[in-house]
Amino acid sequence: SIAVGGTAVTDTLTLLVLAVVGGLFKGESGGLFWIWLVVKVIFLGALIIFFFPRIGRWFFRRYDDNVMQFIFVLAMVFLGAGLMEFVGMEGILGAFLAGLVLNRLIPHVSPLMNHLEFVGNALFIPYFLIGVGMLIDVHVIFSHGDALRVAAVMIVVALAGKWIACWLTQKIYKMEAIERELMYGLSNAQAAATLAAVLVGYNIILPNGERLLNDDVLNGTVLLILVSCIVSSFITERAARKIAMEEAHVEEHRSVEQERILIPLSNPDTIEDLINLSLVIRDPKQKDNLLALSVINDDSSSGNAELRGKRCLEKAAMITASADVRLRQITRYDLNIASGIIHTAKEYKATDVIIGLHRKVNIVDSFFGMLTESLLKGLHREVMVSKFLIPINTIRRVIVAVPPKAEYEAGFHKWVEHFCRLGGTLGCRVHFYANEETTAHLQGLVRKKYGHTLTDFSRLDDWDDLLLLTGQVNYDHLLVIISARRGSISYDSSFEKLPGQIGKYFANNSLIVLYPDRLGEPQDSVSFSNPRGNNESQHYEKVGNWFYKWFRSS
């Protein structure tokens, strides 16, 4: 994170210096030139940083076609470059700022990012390198010593400057020597930004007809790229191997569960949201961990249902394929939807299930529906019930409401990892609301394992005060409510009010209701001998609550 952040800051300052130098030689240097130059750069930079993300967020919420989104991103990058050229600066600075602010709206695991990287790696970068290669004269490098002397100075200054920066960072953050070596290897390579900056300076013609950066600097830059990339590769490989060997004894004693996320699909309108959610919470180190399921009832209309299910699975597979992620498609005939999901989860050893929020059909229908209730009783794995009103990549903050004693549940670490991974992938802040004891466990876990994620912590002492979050959750926020199954350690009778509170106060918000893993085996499992499960109500609890309220009112 330090290496990537430092490189971004370095590139930004480098391009800013380049824009100032280029503007100096393009314009007329007068008394107000520098003031006017600084004002133009600051104004246009603030314009790009402030308006471009808002325009992008508006566009992504209204158009979900991959081709339109790709063209929009390119148009915004070209617009940033054109605006910077319009005020007399170098267009590369505007394009870089536009890409920097739009990067927040394009997750690294999204189909759009995959398309952008493919076009850039397959088209833009090769053409750029070919164009630069045609400008370089190899004979000039070895015919006289000026190019070699310039290259030697550039190589020494670049290698020494990066080493000093890494050494200072090591001292400030009290790192070990091997960490400094790895950071030096990661940040030492000079390639695209250096070559682009030198090429811009090479194309600037001075009033006397000479170039701002001559052939010796251009040829020296090529040698700098060659040497720095070789040195960086060797240093990074050696340092990474040492760190991996040091941490190997820690990993060998920890058994990593094979992650398998099951996504039942039935509604074509929610397929994209469910698949995108699974893409941002999945472990990218594990392969083939996404399962899409279509359950078909064995009745007279099964033919049409099979065709609809096949279309849903194909649409889901297209989305994951665009993100270069493999999706396993499963079609199953079963007595009902719930039993099909439960049996599939057991057969394929699914660790998580992601479903869409049930839509109430009539007044007697429950908020979550019979499907969700049957899943929770027949399956003790993590279940996410989700509803998205906006695309997941446009979410600006994740608000997680955590009940007391949630840290004692078996799935506590898993769901914390999922939402920290979601926040890190989307680049948004994750805000936890919990009581003092649970907050202490959350802070310790996040600080130890997920320190790169932007997090906030606030007190929520009384779970009945969930309504206090209504003023904290905006339209572009994601509300996550950590619930629990009946009989769990963190289960509370106030959970019975959740459906009514969600439907009344959070109907216009994107939300996830999560039920974490629970130890043991389900007692009310759905099976062929009991296809509907055991759905009787806990009457003694209702009677107890009635007496409690009666005595309290008396």
Coordinates of C-alpha atoms in Angstrom, one line a residue:
S1 CA 0.0 0.0 0.0
I2 CA 2.8 2.4 0.8
A3 CA 4.6 1.6 -2.5
V4 CA 1.4 2.1 -4.5
G5 CA 0.4 5.3 -2.7
G6 CA 3.9 6.7 -3.0
T7 CA 4.1 5.9 -6.7
A8 CA 0.7 7.7 -7.3
V9 CA 1.9 10.8 -5.4
T10 CA 5.2 10.7 -7.3
D11 CA 3.5 10.5 -10.7
T12 CA 1.1 13.3 -9.8
L13 CA 3.9 15.6 -8.8
T14 CA 6.0 14.6 -11.8
L15 CA 3.2 15.4 -14.2
L16 CA 2.5 18.6 -12.4
V17 CA 6.1 19.7 -12.8
L18 CA 6.0 18.7 -16.4
A19 CA 2.8 20.7 -17.0
V20 CA 4.4 23.8 -15.4
V21 CA 7.6 23.4 -17.5
G22 CA 5.6 22.8 -20.6
G23 CA 3.3 25.7 -19.9
L24 CA 6.3 28.0 -19.2
F25 CA 7.8 27.3 -22.7
K26 CA 4.4 27.4 -24.4
G27 CA 3.3 30.7 -23.0
E28 CA 4.8 34.2 -22.6
S29 CA 6.7 34.6 -19.4
G30 CA 5.5 37.8 -17.9
G31 CA 5.0 39.1 -14.4
L32 CA 1.7 37.4 -13.8
F33 CA 2.6 34.2 -15.7
W34 CA 3.4 32.1 -12.7
I35 CA 0.4 33.2 -10.8
W36 CA -1.9 32.7 -13.7
L37 CA -0.4 29.3 -14.4
V38 CA -0.9 28.1 -10.8
V39 CA -4.5 29.4 -10.8
K40 CA -5.3 27.5 -14.0
V41 CA -3.8 24.3 -12.8
I42 CA -5.5 24.5 -9.3
F43 CA -8.9 25.5 -10.8
L44 CA -8.9 22.8 -13.5
G45 CA -7.6 20.1 -11.1
A46 CA -10.3 20.9 -8.6
L47 CA -12.9 20.9 -11.4
I48 CA -11.8 17.4 -12.5
I49 CA -11.5 16.1 -8.9
F50 CA -14.9 17.5 -7.8
F51 CA -17.2 17.0 -10.9
F52 CA -15.8 13.9 -12.7
P53 CA -16.7 11.5 -9.9
R54 CA -20.2 12.9 -9.6
I55 CA -20.8 12.7 -13.3
G56 CA -19.4 9.1 -13.3
R57 CA -21.6 8.1 -10.4
W58 CA -24.7 9.5 -12.1
F59 CA -23.8 7.7 -15.4
F60 CA -23.1 4.3 -13.8
R61 CA -26.4 4.4 -11.9
R62 CA -28.4 4.9 -15.1
Y63 CA -26.6 2.9 -17.7
D64 CA -25.4 -0.7 -17.1
D65 CA -24.3 -1.6 -20.6
N66 CA -20.6 -2.5 -20.7
V67 CA -19.9 -0.9 -24.0
M68 CA -21.5 2.4 -23.0
Q69 CA -19.6 2.4 -19.7
F70 CA -16.3 1.7 -21.5
I71 CA -16.9 4.6 -24.0
F72 CA -17.9 6.9 -21.2
V73 CA -14.6 6.3 -19.3
L74 CA -12.6 6.9 -22.4
A75 CA -14.5 10.1 -23.1
M76 CA -14.0 11.4 -19.6
V77 CA -10.2 10.7 -19.9
F78 CA -10.0 12.5 -23.3
L79 CA -12.1 15.3 -21.9
G80 CA -9.7 15.8 -19.0
A81 CA -6.8 15.8 -21.4
G82 CA -8.5 18.3 -23.7
L83 CA -9.4 20.7 -20.9
M84 CA -5.8 20.7 -19.7
E85 CA -4.6 21.3 -23.2
F86 CA -7.1 24.1 -23.5
V87 CA -5.6 26.1 -20.6
G88 CA -2.1 25.6 -21.9
M89 CA -1.0 22.6 -19.8
E90 CA 0.0 19.2 -20.9
G91 CA -2.9 16.9 -21.6
I92 CA -1.3 13.9 -19.9
L93 CA -1.9 15.6 -16.5
G94 CA -5.6 15.9 -17.1
A95 CA -5.9 12.4 -18.3
F96 CA -4.0 11.1 -15.3
L97 CA -6.2 13.1 -12.9
A98 CA -9.4 11.8 -14.6
G99 CA -8.2 8.2 -14.3
L100 CA -7.3 8.8 -10.7
V101 CA -10.7 10.0 -9.7
L102 CA -12.7 7.6 -11.8
N103 CA -10.7 4.6 -10.5
R104 CA -12.8 4.7 -7.3
L105 CA -16.0 3.9 -9.4
I106 CA -14.4 0.9 -11.2
P107 CA -13.6 -2.0 -8.9
H108 CA -10.6 -4.1 -9.9
V109 CA -12.7 -7.2 -10.2
S110 CA -15.4 -5.6 -12.4
P111 CA -16.0 -6.4 -16.1
L112 CA -15.4 -2.8 -17.0
M113 CA -11.9 -2.8 -15.4
N114 CA -11.1 -6.0 -17.3
H115 CA -12.1 -4.3 -20.6
L116 CA -10.1 -1.2 -19.8
E117 CA -7.0 -3.2 -18.9
F118 CA -7.3 -5.4 -22.0
V119 CA -7.6 -2.5 -24.4
G120 CA -4.8 -0.6 -22.7
N121 CA -2.4 -3.6 -22.6
A122 CA -3.4 -4.8 -26.1
L123 CA -3.7 -1.5 -28.0
F124 CA -2.6 1.7 -26.3
I125 CA 0.6 0.6 -24.6
P126 CA 2.0 -1.4 -27.6
Y127 CA 1.3 1.6 -30.0
F128 CA 2.9 4.0 -27.6
L129 CA 6.0 1.8 -27.2
I130 CA 6.2 1.3 -31.0
G131 CA 6.0 5.1 -31.6
V132 CA 8.7 5.7 -29.1
G133 CA 10.9 3.0 -30.5
M134 CA 10.7 4.6 -33.9
L135 CA 12.0 7.9 -32.5
I136 CA 15.1 6.2 -30.9
D137 CA 18.3 5.9 -33.0
V138 CA 20.4 3.1 -31.6
H139 CA 23.5 4.3 -33.4
V140 CA 23.4 7.6 -31.4
I141 CA 23.7 5.8 -28.1
F142 CA 27.0 4.1 -29.0
S143 CA 28.4 6.6 -31.5
H144 CA 29.4 9.2 -28.9
G145 CA 29.5 9.3 -25.1
D146 CA 26.9 12.1 -24.5
A147 CA 24.0 9.7 -24.4
L148 CA 25.8 7.2 -22.2
R149 CA 26.8 10.0 -19.8
V150 CA 23.3 11.3 -19.6
A151 CA 22.0 7.8 -19.1
A152 CA 24.5 7.1 -16.3
V153 CA 23.5 10.2 -14.5
M154 CA 19.8 9.5 -14.8
I155 CA 20.3 5.8 -13.6
V156 CA 22.4 6.8 -10.6
V157 CA 20.0 9.6 -9.5
A158 CA 16.9 7.4 -10.0
L159 CA 18.3 4.4 -8.1
A160 CA 19.8 6.5 -5.3
G161 CA 16.7 8.7 -5.0
K162 CA 14.4 5.8 -4.6
W163 CA 16.7 4.1 -2.1
I164 CA 16.8 7.2 0.1
A165 CA 13.0 7.5 0.0
C166 CA 12.6 3.9 1.1
W167 CA 15.3 4.3 3.8
L168 CA 13.5 7.3 5.2
T169 CA 10.1 5.5 5.1
Q170 CA 11.7 2.5 6.9
K171 CA 12.9 4.8 9.7
I172 CA 9.6 6.7 10.0
Y173 CA 7.4 3.6 10.1
K174 CA 10.1 1.5 12.0
M175 CA 10.1 -1.2 9.4
E176 CA 12.6 -4.1 9.0
A177 CA 15.3 -4.1 6.5
I178 CA 13.6 -6.8 4.4
E179 CA 10.5 -4.6 4.2
R180 CA 12.6 -1.7 3.0
E181 CA 14.2 -3.9 0.4
L182 CA 10.8 -5.1 -0.9
M183 CA 9.5 -1.5 -1.0
Y184 CA 12.6 -0.5 -2.9
G185 CA 12.1 -3.2 -5.5
L186 CA 8.4 -2.4 -5.9
S187 CA 8.9 1.3 -6.4
N188 CA 12.2 1.4 -8.3
A189 CA 11.1 0.5 -11.8
Q190 CA 10.7 3.4 -14.2
A191 CA 8.5 2.7 -17.2
A192 CA 5.2 4.3 -18.5
A193 CA 5.1 7.6 -16.6
T194 CA 8.8 8.3 -17.0
L195 CA 8.7 7.6 -20.8
A196 CA 5.5 9.6 -21.3
A197 CA 6.9 12.6 -19.5
V198 CA 10.1 12.5 -21.4
L199 CA 8.3 12.1 -24.7
V200 CA 6.2 15.2 -23.9
G201 CA 9.3 17.2 -23.2
Y202 CA 10.9 15.8 -26.3
N203 CA 8.0 17.2 -28.4
I204 CA 8.2 20.7 -26.9
I205 CA 10.1 22.9 -29.4
L206 CA 11.9 26.0 -27.9
P207 CA 11.9 29.4 -29.7
N208 CA 15.4 28.7 -31.0
G209 CA 14.2 25.6 -32.8
E210 CA 15.8 23.1 -30.3
R211 CA 13.9 20.5 -28.3
L212 CA 13.3 20.9 -24.6
L213 CA 14.7 17.4 -24.0
N214 CA 17.1 16.3 -26.8
D215 CA 17.9 12.9 -28.2
D216 CA 20.4 12.2 -25.6
V217 CA 17.8 12.4 -22.8
L218 CA 15.3 10.3 -24.8
N219 CA 17.9 7.6 -25.4
G220 CA 19.1 7.8 -21.8
T221 CA 15.5 7.3 -20.6
V222 CA 15.3 4.1 -22.5
L223 CA 18.5 2.8 -20.9
L224 CA 17.1 4.0 -17.5
I225 CA 13.9 2.0 -18.0
L226 CA 16.0 -1.1 -19.0
V227 CA 18.3 -1.0 -16.0
S228 CA 15.6 0.0 -13.4
C229 CA 13.2 -2.7 -14.5
I230 CA 15.9 -5.4 -14.3
V231 CA 17.1 -4.2 -10.9
S232 CA 13.6 -3.9 -9.6
S233 CA 12.6 -7.4 -10.7
F234 CA 15.6 -9.1 -9.1
I235 CA 15.3 -7.1 -5.8
T236 CA 11.5 -7.7 -5.6
E237 CA 11.8 -11.4 -6.2
R238 CA 14.5 -11.9 -3.6
A239 CA 12.8 -9.8 -0.9
A240 CA 9.4 -11.4 -1.6
R241 CA 10.8 -14.9 -1.3
K242 CA 12.5 -14.1 2.0
I243 CA 9.2 -12.6 3.4
A244 CA 7.2 -15.6 2.2
M245 CA 9.6 -18.0 3.9
E246 CA 9.4 -16.1 7.2
E247 CA 5.6 -16.2 7.1
A248 CA 5.4 -19.8 6.0
H249 CA 5.5 -21.2 9.5
V250 CA 2.5 -19.0 10.4
E251 CA 0.4 -20.1 7.5
E252 CA 1.1 -23.8 7.7
H253 CA -0.7 -24.1 11.1
R254 CA -3.7 -22.3 9.9
S255 CA -6.2 -24.4 7.9
V256 CA -7.8 -22.2 5.2
E257 CA -11.3 -23.3 4.4
Q258 CA -12.1 -23.8 0.7
E259 CA -14.4 -20.9 -0.1
R260 CA -17.5 -21.7 -2.2
I261 CA -20.1 -18.9 -2.7
L262 CA -23.5 -20.2 -3.8
I263 CA -25.7 -17.7 -5.7
P264 CA -29.3 -19.0 -6.4
L265 CA -30.7 -17.2 -9.4
S266 CA -34.3 -16.7 -10.3
N267 CA -35.0 -13.0 -10.9
P268 CA -33.3 -11.6 -14.0
D269 CA -33.4 -8.1 -12.5
T270 CA -31.2 -9.0 -9.6
I271 CA -28.6 -11.2 -11.3
E272 CA -26.1 -8.5 -11.9
D273 CA -26.3 -7.2 -8.3
L274 CA -25.9 -10.6 -6.8
I275 CA -23.0 -11.6 -9.1
N276 CA -21.2 -8.2 -8.5
L277 CA -21.6 -8.6 -4.8
S278 CA -20.0 -12.1 -4.9
L279 CA -17.1 -10.7 -7.1
V280 CA -16.2 -8.1 -4.5
I281 CA -16.3 -10.3 -1.4
R282 CA -14.8 -13.5 -2.9
D283 CA -11.2 -14.4 -2.1
P284 CA -9.2 -13.7 -5.3
K285 CA -6.5 -16.2 -4.3
Q286 CA -9.0 -19.1 -4.5
K287 CA -10.1 -20.4 -7.9
D288 CA -13.5 -21.7 -8.9
N289 CA -15.2 -20.5 -5.8
L290 CA -18.4 -19.1 -7.4
L291 CA -21.4 -21.4 -7.9
A292 CA -24.6 -20.2 -9.7
L293 CA -27.7 -22.3 -9.1
S294 CA -31.0 -22.5 -10.9
V295 CA -33.6 -24.7 -9.0
I296 CA -36.6 -26.1 -11.0
N297 CA -39.7 -27.5 -9.5
D298 CA -40.6 -30.9 -10.9
D299 CA -44.1 -30.1 -12.3
S300 CA -45.8 -29.6 -15.6
S301 CA -44.2 -26.2 -16.3
S302 CA -40.7 -27.4 -15.7
G303 CA -39.8 -27.0 -19.4
N304 CA -40.3 -23.2 -19.4
A305 CA -38.7 -22.9 -16.0
E306 CA -35.6 -24.8 -17.3
L307 CA -35.3 -22.4 -20.2
R308 CA -35.6 -19.3 -17.9
G309 CA -33.0 -20.8 -15.5
K310 CA -30.6 -21.5 -18.4
R311 CA -30.9 -17.9 -19.5
C312 CA -30.2 -16.6 -16.0
L313 CA -27.1 -18.8 -15.6
E314 CA -25.8 -17.7 -19.0
K315 CA -26.2 -14.1 -18.1
A316 CA -24.4 -14.6 -14.8
A317 CA -21.6 -16.5 -16.6
M318 CA -21.2 -13.6 -19.1
I319 CA -20.7 -11.1 -16.2
T320 CA -18.1 -13.2 -14.4
A321 CA -16.3 -14.0 -17.7
S322 CA -16.0 -10.3 -18.3
A323 CA -14.2 -10.0 -15.0
D324 CA -12.0 -13.0 -15.9
V325 CA -13.5 -15.2 -13.1
R326 CA -14.9 -18.7 -13.7
L327 CA -18.4 -19.4 -12.7
R328 CA -19.8 -23.0 -12.2
Q329 CA -23.3 -23.3 -13.5
I330 CA -25.7 -25.7 -11.7
T331 CA -29.2 -26.7 -12.7
R332 CA -31.2 -28.8 -10.2
Y333 CA -34.6 -30.4 -10.0
D334 CA -36.1 -30.5 -6.5
L335 CA -39.3 -30.6 -4.5
N336 CA -39.1 -26.8 -3.8
I337 CA -36.7 -23.9 -4.1
A338 CA -35.5 -24.0 -0.5
S339 CA -34.7 -27.7 -0.5
G340 CA -32.9 -27.4 -3.8
I341 CA -30.6 -24.7 -2.4
I342 CA -30.0 -26.5 0.8
H343 CA -29.2 -29.8 -0.8
T344 CA -26.9 -28.1 -3.4
A345 CA -25.1 -26.2 -0.6
K346 CA -24.4 -29.5 1.2
E347 CA -23.4 -31.4 -1.9
Y348 CA -20.9 -28.7 -3.1
K349 CA -19.9 -27.7 0.5
A350 CA -20.8 -24.1 0.0
T351 CA -19.5 -21.7 2.7
D352 CA -21.8 -18.8 1.8
V353 CA -25.1 -18.2 0.2
I354 CA -26.2 -14.9 -1.4
I355 CA -29.8 -14.4 -2.3
G356 CA -32.0 -11.4 -3.2
L357 CA -34.5 -9.8 -0.8
H358 CA -37.9 -11.4 -1.1
R359 CA -40.7 -9.2 -2.5
K360 CA -44.0 -9.3 -0.5
V361 CA -46.8 -10.6 -2.7
N362 CA -49.7 -10.1 -0.3
I363 CA -50.5 -8.7 3.1
V364 CA -50.0 -12.1 4.9
D365 CA -46.6 -12.7 3.3
S366 CA -43.6 -12.2 5.6
F367 CA -40.9 -9.7 5.0
F368 CA -38.1 -12.2 4.2
G369 CA -40.5 -14.8 2.8
M370 CA -40.7 -18.6 3.3
L371 CA -37.6 -19.2 1.2
T372 CA -35.3 -17.2 3.5
E373 CA -36.8 -18.7 6.6
S374 CA -36.4 -22.2 5.4
L375 CA -32.8 -21.5 4.4
L376 CA -31.9 -20.2 7.8
K377 CA -33.5 -23.2 9.5
G378 CA -32.0 -25.8 7.2
L379 CA -28.5 -24.3 6.7
H380 CA -26.0 -23.1 9.2
R381 CA -23.7 -21.4 6.7
E382 CA -23.4 -17.7 6.2
V383 CA -26.5 -16.3 4.4
M384 CA -26.6 -12.8 2.8
V385 CA -30.0 -11.3 2.0
S386 CA -29.3 -8.3 -0.3
K387 CA -31.2 -5.5 -2.0
F388 CA -29.4 -3.0 -4.2
L389 CA -31.1 0.2 -5.4
I390 CA -27.9 1.5 -7.1
P391 CA -24.9 -0.3 -8.7
I392 CA -22.5 -1.6 -6.1
N393 CA -19.5 0.2 -7.6
T394 CA -21.2 3.6 -6.9
I395 CA -21.6 3.0 -3.2
R396 CA -19.7 5.6 -1.2
R397 CA -19.9 4.1 2.4
V398 CA -20.7 0.8 4.0
I399 CA -22.5 1.1 7.4
V400 CA -22.5 -2.1 9.5
A401 CA -24.8 -2.4 12.5
V402 CA -23.4 -5.1 14.8
P403 CA -25.5 -6.6 17.7
P404 CA -24.0 -7.3 21.1
K405 CA -22.0 -10.5 21.5
A406 CA -21.6 -10.8 17.8
E407 CA -17.9 -11.6 18.3
Y408 CA -18.8 -14.9 19.9
E409 CA -20.5 -16.2 16.8
A410 CA -18.6 -18.8 14.7
G411 CA -18.8 -16.7 11.5
F412 CA -17.6 -13.4 13.1
H413 CA -14.2 -13.3 11.4
K414 CA -15.6 -14.3 8.1
W415 CA -18.2 -11.5 7.7
V416 CA -15.7 -8.9 9.0
E417 CA -13.3 -10.1 6.3
H418 CA -16.0 -10.0 3.6
F419 CA -17.0 -6.4 4.3
C420 CA -13.4 -5.2 4.8
R421 CA -12.6 -6.8 1.4
L422 CA -15.7 -5.1 -0.1
G423 CA -14.6 -1.7 1.3
G424 CA -11.0 -2.2 0.0
T425 CA -12.1 -3.3 -3.4
L426 CA -14.6 -0.4 -3.8
G427 CA -12.3 2.1 -2.1
C428 CA -15.1 3.2 0.3
R429 CA -15.1 3.6 4.1
V430 CA -16.6 0.9 6.3
H431 CA -18.3 2.3 9.4
F432 CA -19.1 -0.1 12.2
Y433 CA -21.7 0.6 14.8
A434 CA -21.6 -1.6 18.0
N435 CA -21.4 -1.5 21.7
E436 CA -18.1 -0.9 23.6
E437 CA -17.1 -4.6 24.0
T438 CA -17.9 -5.6 20.5
T439 CA -16.2 -2.5 19.1
A440 CA -13.0 -3.5 20.9
H441 CA -13.0 -6.9 19.2
L442 CA -13.8 -5.3 15.9
Q443 CA -11.0 -2.7 16.2
G444 CA -8.5 -5.4 17.2
L445 CA -9.4 -7.7 14.3
V446 CA -9.4 -4.9 11.7
R447 CA -6.2 -3.4 12.9
K448 CA -4.4 -6.8 12.9
K449 CA -5.6 -8.2 9.5
Y450 CA -7.3 -5.5 7.5
G451 CA -5.4 -2.3 8.3
H452 CA -5.5 -1.2 4.6
T453 CA -9.3 -0.8 4.8
L454 CA -10.7 2.7 5.6
T455 CA -12.8 2.1 8.8
D456 CA -14.7 4.1 11.4
F457 CA -16.2 2.9 14.7
S458 CA -19.2 4.4 16.6
R459 CA -21.1 3.4 19.6
L460 CA -24.5 1.7 19.4
D461 CA -25.2 0.6 22.9
D462 CA -28.8 -0.4 22.5
W463 CA -29.8 -2.6 19.6
D464 CA -33.3 -1.1 19.9
D465 CA -31.7 2.2 18.9
L466 CA -31.2 1.0 15.3
L467 CA -33.5 3.8 14.2
L468 CA -30.7 6.2 15.1
L469 CA -29.0 5.1 11.9
T470 CA -31.7 6.6 9.8
G471 CA -29.9 9.9 9.9
Q472 CA -26.5 8.3 9.1
V473 CA -27.6 6.2 6.0
N474 CA -27.8 8.1 2.7
Y475 CA -29.1 7.0 -0.6
D476 CA -25.6 6.1 -1.9
H477 CA -24.7 4.2 1.3
L478 CA -25.0 0.4 1.9
L479 CA -26.6 -0.6 5.2
V480 CA -25.5 -3.9 6.5
I481 CA -27.4 -5.4 9.5
I482 CA -25.7 -8.3 11.2
S483 CA -28.5 -10.5 12.5
A484 CA -28.5 -14.1 14.0
R485 CA -30.5 -17.2 13.9
R486 CA -32.9 -18.1 16.8
G487 CA -30.9 -19.7 19.6
S488 CA -27.6 -18.2 18.6
I489 CA -25.4 -16.4 21.2
S490 CA -26.0 -13.0 19.8
Y491 CA -29.7 -13.5 19.1
D492 CA -32.0 -11.0 20.7
S493 CA -35.8 -10.7 20.8
S494 CA -35.5 -7.3 19.2
F495 CA -34.5 -9.0 15.9
E496 CA -38.2 -9.8 15.5
K497 CA -38.7 -6.1 14.9
L498 CA -36.1 -5.9 12.1
P499 CA -38.5 -6.6 9.2
G500 CA -40.9 -3.8 10.3
Q501 CA -38.0 -1.4 10.9
I502 CA -36.3 -2.1 7.6
G503 CA -39.5 -1.9 5.6
K504 CA -40.5 1.4 7.3
Y505 CA -37.3 3.3 7.7
F506 CA -34.8 1.8 5.2
A507 CA -37.0 1.1 2.2
N508 CA -35.1 3.6 0.1
N509 CA -31.6 2.3 1.0
S510 CA -29.5 -0.5 -0.4
L511 CA -29.0 -3.1 2.3
I512 CA -27.7 -6.5 3.3
V513 CA -29.1 -8.6 6.2
L514 CA -26.4 -11.1 7.1
Y515 CA -26.8 -14.3 9.2
P516 CA -23.3 -15.5 10.1
D517 CA -22.1 -19.1 10.4
R518 CA -23.4 -21.1 13.3
L519 CA -21.8 -24.2 14.9
G520 CA -23.5 -27.5 14.9
E521 CA -26.1 -29.0 12.5
P522 CA -29.6 -27.5 11.8
Q523 CA -32.3 -29.0 13.9
D524 CA -35.1 -28.1 11.5
S525 CA -33.4 -29.3 8.3
V526 CA -35.4 -29.5 5.1
S527 CA -35.2 -33.0 3.7
F528 CA -37.2 -35.3 1.4
S529 CA -38.9 -36.8 4.4
N530 CA -39.8 -33.3 5.7
P531 CA -39.8 -31.1 2.6
R532 CA -41.3 -28.0 4.2
G533 CA -39.1 -28.1 7.4
N534 CA -40.4 -27.3 10.8
N535 CA -41.8 -23.8 10.7
E536 CA -43.8 -23.7 13.9
S537 CA -43.6 -20.5 15.9
Q538 CA -42.0 -20.2 19.3
H539 CA -45.3 -19.6 21.1
Y540 CA -43.7 -19.6 24.6
E541 CA -41.5 -16.7 23.7
K542 CA -44.6 -14.7 22.4
V543 CA -46.4 -15.4 25.7
G544 CA -43.4 -14.5 27.7
N545 CA -43.0 -11.2 25.9
W546 CA -46.7 -10.5 26.4
F547 CA -46.4 -11.0 30.1
Y548 CA -43.3 -8.8 30.2
K549 CA -45.0 -5.9 28.5
W550 CA -48.1 -6.3 30.7
F551 CA -46.1 -6.1 33.9
R552 CA -44.0 -3.3 32.6
S553 CA -47.1 -1.2 31.7
S554 CA -48.6 -2.0 35.1

